[in-house]
């Protein structure tokens, strides 16, 4: 099973032809300041590259789980990261899984979701679920490919982030990622 195969069979949900690079992984996970967090949710873990780096930095008492809709990716992340809790579930169900972990909210959401592949309604539904799940002052981290940012759906997503969060920071491009990408760091 490889990323390209999943992209060919389901391009809209997979949204990428390859896993994120080491450089993008380090930027997004380091921006989350994992060692200071109490509850982290990862959305769309794919093959588990962010998951592995999050686990490397995760304090023992921090709640951490992943939601991934593709069962093949669920299996791949579990294989790469046997200590991770990975649910075969949509990001829209984040509240349900927080409740399962006896939490009402989390302080951090790290997303690998392909936002520019989603229509306006799906962006609003999923981002709404993320926002409701975050405590005040909580952090939402996600990335966008440079070419995806130029699409109407990419522009809509950036507008939605600006309308939803009190602060939105945009990183410098990670040129070594294929394709190059930026990271959005959003504060509720
Ligand atoms: C661009 S890949 C990113 C994978 C990985 N985080 C990385 O950066 O290499 C997007 C992932 O989001 C997953 N995904 C898409 N829609 C989802 C949803 N509604 N809920 C959970 N996962 C979803 C896809 O199955 C895929 O694994």
PDB file of C-alpha atoms and ligand atoms in Angstrom, residues 3 13-16 18-20 42-47 49-50 67-70 73 89-91 112-114 118 122 126 143 145, ligand 1:
ATOM      1  CA  UNK A   3       0.215   6.968  -0.860  1.00  0.00           C
ATOM      2  CA  UNK A  13      -9.979  12.601   0.448  1.00  0.00           C
ATOM      3  CA  UNK A  14      -6.295  11.681   0.111  1.00  0.00           C
ATOM      4  CA  UNK A  15      -5.296  15.049  -1.300  1.00  0.00           C
ATOM      5  CA  UNK A  16      -1.596  14.205  -1.747  1.00  0.00           C
ATOM      6  CA  UNK A  18       3.137  11.405  -0.987  1.00  0.00           C
ATOM      7  CA  UNK A  19       3.488  11.692   2.791  1.00  0.00           C
ATOM      8  CA  UNK A  20       4.641  15.023   4.220  1.00  0.00           C
ATOM      9  CA  UNK A  42      -4.508  14.613  15.031  1.00  0.00           C
ATOM     10  CA  UNK A  43      -6.849  14.630  12.012  1.00  0.00           C
ATOM     11  CA  UNK A  44      -6.035  12.733   8.808  1.00  0.00           C
ATOM     12  CA  UNK A  45      -2.862  10.979   9.959  1.00  0.00           C
ATOM     13  CA  UNK A  46      -2.317   9.171   6.632  1.00  0.00           C
ATOM     14  CA  UNK A  47       0.785   6.999   6.884  1.00  0.00           C
ATOM     15  CA  UNK A  49       4.554  10.715   9.798  1.00  0.00           C
ATOM     16  CA  UNK A  50       3.172  13.484  12.065  1.00  0.00           C
ATOM     17  CA  UNK A  67      -9.012  10.282  13.513  1.00  0.00           C
ATOM     18  CA  UNK A  68      -8.529   8.905   9.988  1.00  0.00           C
ATOM     19  CA  UNK A  69     -11.262   7.892   7.517  1.00  0.00           C
ATOM     20  CA  UNK A  70      -9.235   5.584   5.277  1.00  0.00           C
ATOM     21  CA  UNK A  73      -4.103   4.521   6.445  1.00  0.00           C
ATOM     22  CA  UNK A  89     -13.477   7.856  11.993  1.00  0.00           C
ATOM     23  CA  UNK A  90     -14.089  11.251  10.416  1.00  0.00           C
ATOM     24  CA  UNK A  91     -12.731  14.525  11.768  1.00  0.00           C
ATOM     25  CA  UNK A 112      -3.303  16.762   7.735  1.00  0.00           C
ATOM     26  CA  UNK A 113      -6.716  17.143   6.062  1.00  0.00           C
ATOM     27  CA  UNK A 114      -6.689  18.196   2.379  1.00  0.00           C
ATOM     28  CA  UNK A 118     -13.143  20.096   0.083  1.00  0.00           C
ATOM     29  CA  UNK A 122     -17.413  20.486   3.973  1.00  0.00           C
ATOM     30  CA  UNK A 126     -15.150  20.198   9.562  1.00  0.00           C
ATOM     31  CA  UNK A 143      -0.861  22.944   6.187  1.00  0.00           C
ATOM     32  CA  UNK A 145       0.225  23.246  -0.589  1.00  0.00           C
TER      33      UNK A 145
HETATM   34  C1  LIG B   1      -2.868  14.963   2.566  1.00  0.00           C
HETATM   35  S1  LIG B   1      -3.120  13.425   3.477  1.00  0.00           S
HETATM   36  C2  LIG B   1      -2.076  13.809   4.880  1.00  0.00           C
HETATM   37  C3  LIG B   1      -1.512  12.609   5.581  1.00  0.00           C
HETATM   38  C4  LIG B   1      -0.404  12.888   6.597  1.00  0.00           C
HETATM   39  N1  LIG B   1      -0.901  13.684   7.704  1.00  0.00           N
HETATM   40  C5  LIG B   1       0.783  13.566   5.968  1.00  0.00           C
HETATM   41  O1  LIG B   1       0.925  14.790   6.149  1.00  0.00           O
HETATM   42  O2  LIG B   1       1.549  12.885   5.285  1.00  0.00           O
HETATM   43  C6  LIG B   1      -4.796  13.661   4.053  1.00  0.00           C
HETATM   44  C7  LIG B   1      -5.329  12.584   4.969  1.00  0.00           C
HETATM   45  O3  LIG B   1      -6.586  13.006   5.501  1.00  0.00           O
HETATM   46  C8  LIG B   1      -7.481  11.888   5.525  1.00  0.00           C
HETATM   47  N2  LIG B   1      -8.857  12.417   5.573  1.00  0.00           N
HETATM   48  C9  LIG B   1      -9.553  13.030   4.567  1.00  0.00           C
HETATM   49  N3  LIG B   1     -10.768  13.415   5.013  1.00  0.00           N
HETATM   50  C10 LIG B   1     -10.850  13.063   6.314  1.00  0.00           C
HETATM   51  C11 LIG B   1     -11.852  13.211   7.324  1.00  0.00           C
HETATM   52  N4  LIG B   1     -13.030  13.797   7.075  1.00  0.00           N
HETATM   53  N5  LIG B   1     -11.597  12.746   8.567  1.00  0.00           N
HETATM   54  C12 LIG B   1     -10.404  12.131   8.854  1.00  0.00           C
HETATM   55  N6  LIG B   1      -9.415  11.957   7.938  1.00  0.00           N
HETATM   56  C13 LIG B   1      -9.628  12.413   6.684  1.00  0.00           C
HETATM   57  C14 LIG B   1      -7.109  11.118   4.263  1.00  0.00           C
HETATM   58  O4  LIG B   1      -7.575   9.790   4.282  1.00  0.00           O
HETATM   59  C15 LIG B   1      -5.577  11.243   4.277  1.00  0.00           C
HETATM   60  O5  LIG B   1      -4.993  10.229   5.044  1.00  0.00           O
END
